[in-house]
Amino acid sequence: MTEQLDAGLVAGVIEDHPDALSKPYAGGELGRGRRRKEDAKLVTGQTNWTDNITLPGLLHMAVLRSPMAHARVLSVDVSGALEMPGVIAAFSGADLADVMGASMPCAWPVTPDMVSPAHTPLAIDEVRYVGDGVAVVIARDRYTAADALEAIAVEYDQLPAVVDMEVAIADGAPLVHSDKGTNTCFVFDFPGAGADYAETVREAGDDAVVVRRRFRQQRLLPTPMEPRGVVVAPIAAADEFTMWSTTQIPHILRVMLALTTGIPEHKLRVVAPDVGGGFGAKLNVYAEEVLALVVARKLGRPIKWTESRSENYQATTHGRDQIQDIEIACRKDGTLLGLKVELLADMGAYLQLITPGVPVLGAFMFPAIYKMPSYHFTCTGVFTTKTPTDAYRGAGRPEATYAIERIMDELAAELGRDPMELRKQNWIRHEEFPYEMVAGLTYDSGNYEAATEKAEQMFDMAGLRAEQARRRESNDPVQLGIGISTFTEMCGLAPSRVLGSLSYGAGGWESASVRMLPTGKVEVVSGATPHGQGHHTAWSQIVADSLGVPFEDVELVAGDTKSSPKGMDYVYDPENFSYPHGTHLCAVEIDTETGFTSIRKYVCVDDVGKIVNPVIVEGQIHGGLAQGIAQALYEEAVYDAEGNLTTGSLVDYLVPAAPDLPHFDTGRTETPATSNPLGVKGVGEAGTIASTPAVMNAVVDALRPFGITDIDMPATPERVWRALQGKDMSRATAGTVSYGGSQTASTGGAASSEGAAL
Amino acid sequence: VIPADFEYVAPTTLAEAITALGQAGEDAKILAGGQSLIPVLRLRLAFPTTLVDLSRVAELRGVTDEGDALVIGAMTKHSDVIDDPLVQQHAPLLAVATSTVADPAVRHRGTFGGALAHADPAGDLAAVALALDAELVAEGPGGRRTIAAKDFFVDYLETTLSPDEILASVRVPKLAGAWGVRYEKFNRVAQAWAIVGVAAAVRMEGGSVAEARIGLTNMGSTPVRPSGVEAALVGASDKAAVAAACASVADGLNPPSDLGGQADYRAHLARVLTARAVAHAAGMTS
């Protein structure tokens, strides 16, 4: 009876509102190039960015940050701030010591004996980087809060800054954490799944050709368009809290906040509203999230904090920052014997959520797409008095790909071989999949030949090589360089079994549920939280095809721990990663009179498996290329000797924009992944990972006739010009044994074949 | 970030603006397009007590033809300078240099007079004003005063304007005869400040340089006019002769060393870019 009544009611409503009824399903959504349905509201601002959220009685928090890289905090006097009209409260680290937790979490203890220093949300006794918080002010408005920071008096006793990783691990270096007795966070030793590297090279005897290089992964500032922010609304009577945060990980954030503050997990709801980019820097648990929560609890009032760009650069995690000592060995015929990787990885002052795990993720990717019998990886994590590092677009895998792709070019030069031919000789052929790699992963599928063949057709390799020869011949002031990068990465992180074996402190599974609504509309409730990837559109396409409903009738519900719980039902935990791959080809022109590099042509063919939406894939590739090219040519976080971030704003930290980037010629091949039913692979990191080595190989290729074998990133005009000083074409030394020695500012970050012999 | 507290006045005539500035005292700042001042306020690097906003003073905008010179209102936006037919015809060097300033958003807010009064040696337009022998017209309680560009720029962010004066307009002499122009701006990304910039205007006669005017951006604490190089260029008829004449362009200068480049690199760039700017302005292909 009730059902009949309801059905009649629904029918009546539909008669009045025919648009509410589902249109017939048109079919064929997978692979269709749809515009992103979320973009209209995002680009017009008709949405809830965290900083748009306002609540009755909202108070504003501001954080006083250390102006020194390293100092003892002798005293913090907030009384001046408290006297200002409009200031509600002000707290030092000591004031909040009882409630803010003993340490913010690091979820990735990469070795059992890893040194894991306490990391309080506000410093209490000691500050360890410029930007480390020492006090907070709570005021009625943002302006008053900012003014009140200047009324807080802090006495510091300056301690020596520790900026350089090699200095940090040398005997007698000043300690970042004096109670730990060392600046070494961990030493991760991974001998691979194959033969012993040293033994393999020794056995090859005179047939072995060995090339060593030192590469630097400069520190990068992730720079999402939207800086971080957080709003916390308490219900004091129930001791319940809702937090809106610019986070990529609302579920993990809730767990970690509960563990850190002692607020019961079920009394805490975390919402990620629309998030304006993250690139890994919002995959974290931040001091301000903890502080806003505990202060809201203490005051019983809603609290908002929004960072400025300057704060974002000081207090949001940075990316990369490795010194890579790479040794590769092959037989004289070019057959690879093995790879030895020794990394120094800069942790910064503290361990954030997965700081130590980032370089370890890369451990599996150094052998890339190449067959080799031996591999040895070691990584030393190092504390310095700088902003902590953590995940940044690719997280360990771009660093690995850069090293292997750069040294494959160096090995080719050493052998006098064409760099593409050397790659072809050593990569996994398509009929050899599945292939068990020397690093222990099993690549399920791929077709490097097909992607490369397509890229070469699009690139006009023969024509560009001929032009390069002409320019070299005529001593043209503008030289041409051609760079290759092939790559693969492990995507869909993924098998919990594998992550567990790496001591990763969370599962790799993902969950979703589908709700059918009475009018035929569909809600997809996803645990994955979008922050720019186009989930609303892509998920809708997948669900439309699965259920036979129109694309328009599907809505995504995500980013809220209340409505999209990371439940254990319908959990999907694949058996393997997916392995997207691709071939990127880049031609650069270098003005040898000024050192300026410009990209003449960029071709990439990516294999991201089955494609759900080619428009989104294209956008992800373009954005990724921009970020990877930025690392090669533009971006670099620079610290001075006192530990000040001198690239503290967008005036000095050069993020390229459309006028600085070339046209991208993109193509695809489609080799379905076997590890998931859709056959899909990741696409978000592809452009970033592959483009950096493609550009830098092109830069070095242009300069190799001058005897130059490496340039530090970014390849600024000044670095290139300094490398060219005193060199000319007649000193070309292609084919001689060489390696880049230590690179310092005095050599402008360039290495040459005159540096040293093996 | 967030600026500290300040008073704000928005007069509608130049006379009112001068009065307002006088009343506000010496810690007042004039707000033109705000493209330099507002970032400084947001970073709390300056704490003016009052901002006198000139954006509603209509008489400070626009370009007029006064026979042998153009008079450009100080509050004329960069985008209006670029598009102005009089500027394009009689001061093309100013048009091409202004089109390289920052990005379109900045060019639609920033003003010609604001850029000159700010006197950042990395700004593109001071070197142009210097090369073109522009005159800057200041108005204050004591009346009107005309200052030659070569006397206007005193030091880094410092001019001969007194605190109670407002830069009202800029008089740019027309280039008589057949001049070629070029602004060579060297920066790493398009919207960034010039690491080095070179403004060049060249008049050719019978295939060789008859007259050259050059202004250098970011080669010292003020814009630089390398008069010796201008003289040495007369008679040059090919790129080699131009390069030889430009070889001394950085001699005696003291360019900054910063993230954009060390001083010796800037000196090298100035030599290369001056030769290129002159050769391009002269239409030389070899």
XYZ file of N, CA and C in Angstrom, chain A residues 77-218:
426
model
N 56.443 35.470 24.475
C 55.538 36.309 25.262
C 54.405 36.782 24.364
N 53.205 36.256 24.612
C 52.055 36.596 23.762
C 51.219 37.716 24.370
N 51.650 38.285 25.482
C 50.788 39.247 26.188
C 50.485 40.486 25.338
N 51.478 40.911 24.514
C 51.252 42.068 23.664
C 50.109 41.826 22.690
N 50.034 40.629 22.168
C 48.957 40.294 21.235
C 47.611 40.298 21.948
N 47.595 39.756 23.156
C 46.331 39.638 23.896
C 45.735 41.002 24.241
N 46.589 42.018 24.306
C 46.099 43.356 24.634
C 45.426 44.038 23.455
N 45.590 43.496 22.261
C 45.052 44.183 21.079
C 43.555 43.927 20.949
N 42.797 44.978 20.617
C 41.360 44.787 20.435
C 41.097 43.783 19.321
N 40.161 42.889 19.547
C 39.808 41.906 18.524
C 40.565 40.605 18.647
N 41.582 40.575 19.514
C 42.312 39.328 19.718
C 41.618 38.533 20.821
N 41.302 37.285 20.529
C 40.565 36.443 21.467
C 41.515 35.596 22.307
N 42.559 35.113 21.663
C 43.483 34.238 22.379
C 44.810 34.220 21.640
N 45.842 33.829 22.346
C 47.149 33.628 21.726
C 47.861 32.557 22.538
N 48.527 31.659 21.838
C 49.159 30.524 22.514
C 50.559 30.303 21.978
N 51.461 30.019 22.871
C 52.786 29.540 22.469
C 52.731 28.020 22.377
N 53.828 27.427 21.898
C 53.902 25.973 21.865
C 53.745 25.380 23.258
N 54.396 26.011 24.223
C 54.304 25.488 25.588
C 52.865 25.545 26.102
N 52.137 26.613 25.723
C 50.749 26.751 26.175
C 49.875 25.599 25.692
N 50.203 25.060 24.503
C 49.357 24.019 23.904
C 49.959 22.622 24.058
N 51.079 22.541 24.775
C 51.796 21.261 24.843
C 50.914 20.111 25.307
N 49.984 20.395 26.230
C 49.150 19.319 26.785
C 48.115 18.802 25.786
N 47.722 19.649 24.830
C 46.598 19.255 23.974
C 46.975 18.970 22.532
N 48.116 19.464 22.065
C 48.384 19.348 20.624
C 49.071 18.036 20.240
N 49.336 17.196 21.197
C 49.945 15.911 20.885
C 51.457 16.000 20.936
N 52.081 14.854 21.155
C 53.532 14.832 21.329
C 54.256 14.944 19.994
N 53.614 14.480 18.926
C 54.267 14.547 17.612
C 53.252 14.319 16.510
N 53.441 15.015 15.440
C 52.645 14.729 14.256
C 53.176 13.454 13.611
N 52.303 12.784 12.835
C 52.643 11.422 12.428
C 53.555 11.334 11.218
N 54.399 10.317 11.248
C 55.064 9.839 10.035
C 54.605 8.406 9.849
N 53.951 8.119 8.742
C 53.330 6.814 8.533
C 54.230 5.840 7.795
N 55.467 6.220 7.556
C 56.303 5.340 6.747
C 57.685 5.156 7.370
N 57.793 4.303 8.392
C 59.107 4.005 8.965
C 59.850 3.034 8.047
N 60.696 3.572 7.175
C 61.269 2.759 6.098
C 62.263 1.719 6.589
N 62.864 1.973 7.751
C 63.741 0.956 8.338
C 63.374 0.836 9.818
N 63.632 -0.312 10.403
C 63.269 -0.495 11.815
C 63.985 0.482 12.741
N 65.191 0.902 12.342
C 65.970 1.785 13.224
C 65.942 3.239 12.750
N 64.945 3.585 11.948
C 64.843 4.969 11.459
C 64.763 5.942 12.630
N 65.499 7.049 12.518
C 65.433 8.096 13.538
C 64.211 8.961 13.258
N 63.298 8.983 14.195
C 62.040 9.695 13.997
C 61.860 10.728 15.107
N 62.303 11.940 14.858
C 62.247 12.949 15.927
C 60.822 13.416 16.201
N 60.596 13.852 17.421
C 59.287 14.420 17.750
C 59.070 15.678 16.916
N 57.850 15.870 16.494
C 57.504 17.001 15.630
C 56.209 17.601 16.160
N 56.344 18.527 17.085
C 55.141 19.139 17.653
C 54.589 20.175 16.684
N 53.263 20.368 16.668
C 52.674 21.320 15.719
C 53.188 22.746 15.903
N 53.475 23.132 17.141
C 54.223 24.368 17.375
C 55.515 23.974 18.078
N 56.603 24.628 17.683
C 57.870 24.364 18.356
C 57.770 24.819 19.810
N 58.443 24.099 20.691
C 58.406 24.461 22.109
C 59.780 24.969 22.558
N 60.792 24.138 22.396
C 62.127 24.523 22.878
C 63.064 24.967 21.757
N 62.778 24.515 20.528
C 63.749 24.734 19.462
C 63.009 24.851 18.133
N 63.452 25.787 17.296
C 62.926 25.871 15.929
C 63.974 25.314 14.976
N 63.492 24.665 13.891
C 64.438 23.940 13.048
C 64.325 24.259 11.563
N 63.476 25.185 11.201
C 63.521 25.725 9.831
C 62.803 27.069 9.835
N 63.149 27.884 8.851
C 62.465 29.168 8.719
C 61.026 28.867 8.313
N 60.095 29.223 9.191
C 58.699 28.875 8.935
C 58.130 27.942 9.990
N 58.999 27.369 10.809
C 58.548 26.519 11.921
C 57.672 27.388 12.843
N 56.488 26.910 13.193
C 55.565 27.719 13.993
C 56.015 27.819 15.443
N 55.860 29.020 16.028
C 56.188 29.179 17.446
C 54.993 29.645 18.284
N 53.994 30.248 17.636
C 52.824 30.725 18.394
C 51.654 30.897 17.428
N 50.446 30.911 17.998
C 49.266 31.216 17.188
C 48.473 32.330 17.863
N 47.812 33.116 17.006
C 46.899 34.147 17.476
C 45.520 33.829 16.936
N 44.512 34.017 17.785
C 43.131 33.838 17.357
C 42.444 35.192 17.493
N 41.878 35.672 16.383
C 41.278 37.010 16.404
C 39.957 37.006 15.648
N 39.242 38.133 15.805
C 37.922 38.207 15.171
C 38.006 38.298 13.657
N 39.098 38.850 13.144
C 39.250 38.895 11.692
C 40.705 38.640 11.326
N 40.913 38.393 10.053
C 42.224 37.999 9.558
C 43.242 39.129 9.702
N 42.769 40.355 9.521
C 43.679 41.493 9.583
C 44.214 41.659 11.007
N 43.308 41.583 11.971
C 43.735 41.716 13.364
C 44.705 40.584 13.725
N 44.403 39.395 13.266
C 45.290 38.272 13.577
C 46.683 38.527 13.022
N 46.748 39.044 11.785
C 48.059 39.320 11.178
C 48.786 40.422 11.946
N 48.042 41.479 12.330
C 48.664 42.559 13.114
C 49.195 42.039 14.449
N 48.415 41.155 15.070
C 48.765 40.700 16.416
C 50.037 39.861 16.432
N 50.345 39.209 15.314
C 51.583 38.419 15.267
C 52.785 39.310 15.580
N 52.705 40.566 15.151
C 53.848 41.458 15.340
C 53.998 41.903 16.793
N 52.977 41.637 17.591
C 53.036 42.028 19.006
C 53.526 40.889 19.908
N 53.833 39.752 19.301
C 54.359 38.628 20.093
C 55.887 38.749 20.152
N 56.419 38.632 21.352
C 57.870 38.751 21.529
C 58.465 37.361 21.736
N 59.425 37.016 20.890
C 60.098 35.725 21.018
C 61.589 35.984 21.167
N 62.189 35.350 22.166
C 63.642 35.412 22.319
C 64.246 34.127 21.775
N 65.170 34.294 20.850
C 65.840 33.133 20.250
C 67.313 33.139 20.628
N 67.869 31.958 20.731
C 69.316 31.806 20.832
C 69.737 31.021 19.593
N 70.357 31.733 18.651
C 70.590 31.147 17.336
C 71.556 29.966 17.395
N 71.226 28.931 16.640
C 72.069 27.740 16.508
C 72.495 27.648 15.043
N 73.528 26.881 14.754
C 73.986 26.836 13.360
C 72.959 26.163 12.440
N 72.769 26.766 11.276
C 71.918 26.156 10.256
C 72.659 24.978 9.626
N 71.910 23.983 9.209
C 72.476 22.821 8.515
C 71.741 22.747 7.177
N 72.400 23.218 6.128
C 71.707 23.401 4.855
C 72.073 22.322 3.846
N 73.343 21.942 3.830
C 73.861 21.054 2.804
C 73.882 19.609 3.319
N 73.352 18.689 2.535
C 73.260 17.294 2.992
C 74.617 16.666 3.267
N 75.589 16.917 2.408
C 76.896 16.295 2.613
C 77.590 16.847 3.858
N 77.388 18.134 4.106
C 77.908 18.713 5.342
C 77.185 18.094 6.544
N 75.885 17.891 6.397
C 75.081 17.386 7.516
C 75.539 16.012 7.986
N 75.977 15.169 7.038
C 76.352 13.805 7.449
C 77.845 13.670 7.711
N 78.587 14.757 7.542
C 80.020 14.704 7.843
C 80.228 14.717 9.361
N 81.389 14.195 9.780
C 81.707 14.172 11.210
C 81.722 15.595 11.770
N 81.190 15.733 12.942
C 81.265 17.010 13.633
C 80.261 18.048 13.166
N 79.340 17.656 12.290
C 78.357 18.628 11.815
C 77.424 19.015 12.950
N 76.945 20.256 12.950
C 75.922 20.621 13.929
C 74.682 19.751 13.738
N 74.023 19.445 14.833
C 72.905 18.510 14.758
C 71.573 19.245 14.664
N 70.712 18.762 13.773
C 69.359 19.323 13.660
C 68.552 18.932 14.896
N 68.710 17.677 15.307
C 68.039 17.177 16.522
C 69.127 16.673 17.449
N 69.538 17.532 18.368
C 70.715 17.193 19.170
C 70.487 15.938 20.014
N 69.227 15.671 20.406
C 68.953 14.497 21.233
C 69.135 13.198 20.448
N 69.154 13.276 19.116
C 69.273 12.056 18.312
C 70.729 11.695 18.033
N 71.644 12.641 18.214
C 73.071 12.340 18.051
C 73.518 12.152 16.614
N 72.643 12.380 15.647
C 73.004 12.172 14.238
C 72.050 12.959 13.355
N 72.550 13.322 12.176
C 71.662 13.912 11.174
C 71.204 12.872 10.155
N 71.637 11.630 10.350
C 71.193 10.570 9.449
C 69.869 10.016 9.945
N 68.857 10.094 9.095
C 67.524 9.603 9.468
C 67.448 8.096 9.305
N 67.969 7.610 8.189
C 67.942 6.170 7.931
C 68.945 5.865 6.832
N 69.343 4.611 6.763
C 70.067 4.103 5.602
C 69.274 2.899 5.107
N 68.722 3.049 3.933
C 67.891 1.997 3.350
C 68.729 1.292 2.301
N 68.965 0.003 2.525
C 69.805 -0.763 1.613
C 68.943 -1.804 0.917
N 68.962 -1.801 -0.384
C 68.095 -2.684 -1.158
C 68.913 -3.334 -2.272
N 69.276 -4.615 -2.083
C 70.153 -5.256 -3.069
C 69.425 -5.766 -4.304
N 68.127 -5.460 -4.433
C 67.383 -5.918 -5.603
C 67.079 -7.400 -5.536
N 66.493 -7.901 -6.603
C 66.096 -9.311 -6.634
C 67.000 -10.121 -7.546
N 68.054 -9.457 -8.053
C 68.918 -10.144 -9.010
C 70.279 -10.470 -8.422
N 71.271 -10.505 -9.299
C 72.624 -10.853 -8.884
C 73.267 -9.678 -8.168
N 74.392 -9.957 -7.529
C 75.150 -8.912 -6.858
C 75.796 -8.007 -7.906
N 75.643 -6.699 -7.725
C 76.126 -5.763 -8.745
C 77.641 -5.823 -8.910
N 78.342 -5.676 -7.792
C 79.805 -5.610 -7.863
C 80.373 -6.896 -8.458
N 79.806 -8.018 -8.032
C 80.266 -9.319 -8.519
C 80.027 -9.440 -10.032
N 78.866 -8.970 -10.466
C 78.515 -9.065 -11.883
C 79.490 -8.265 -12.740
N 79.815 -7.067 -12.277
C 80.747 -6.229 -13.041
C 82.137 -6.860 -13.031
N 82.537 -7.382 -11.878
C 83.861 -7.997 -11.767
C 83.992 -9.188 -12.707
N 82.952 -9.986 -12.751
C 82.980 -11.174 -13.612
C 83.107 -10.814 -15.084
N 82.552 -9.679 -15.447
C 82.623 -9.273 -16.856
C 84.034 -8.848 -17.250
N 84.861 -8.515 -16.268
C 86.269 -8.217 -16.513
C 86.469 -7.096 -17.513
N 87.320 -7.325 -18.496
C 87.647 -6.294 -19.479
C 86.475 -5.952 -20.379
N 85.468 -6.799 -20.375
C 84.310 -6.548 -21.226
C 83.383 -5.494 -20.611
N 83.631 -5.126 -19.355
C 82.712 -4.208 -18.678
C 83.038 -2.752 -19.010
N 82.011 -1.997 -19.307
C 82.127 -0.540 -19.474
C 81.290 0.082 -18.359
N 81.920 0.945 -17.585
C 81.234 1.523 -16.428
C 81.210 3.049 -16.561
N 80.073 3.630 -16.334
C 79.944 5.091 -16.353
C 79.308 5.534 -15.044
N 79.883 6.576 -14.444
C 79.341 7.129 -13.202
C 78.961 8.582 -13.405
N 77.916 8.971 -12.787
C 77.529 10.380 -12.795
C 76.938 10.742 -11.444
N 77.055 12.016 -11.139
C 76.325 12.554 -9.981
C 75.268 13.512 -10.511
N 74.026 13.216 -10.215
C 72.929 14.098 -10.616
C 72.316 14.733 -9.377
N 71.825 15.923 -9.576
C 71.131 16.605 -8.481
C 69.671 16.794 -8.830
N 68.824 16.397 -7.904
C 67.409 16.703 -7.993
C 67.198 17.913 -7.119
N 67.047 19.065 -7.752
C 66.896 20.268 -6.947
C 65.582 20.214 -6.170
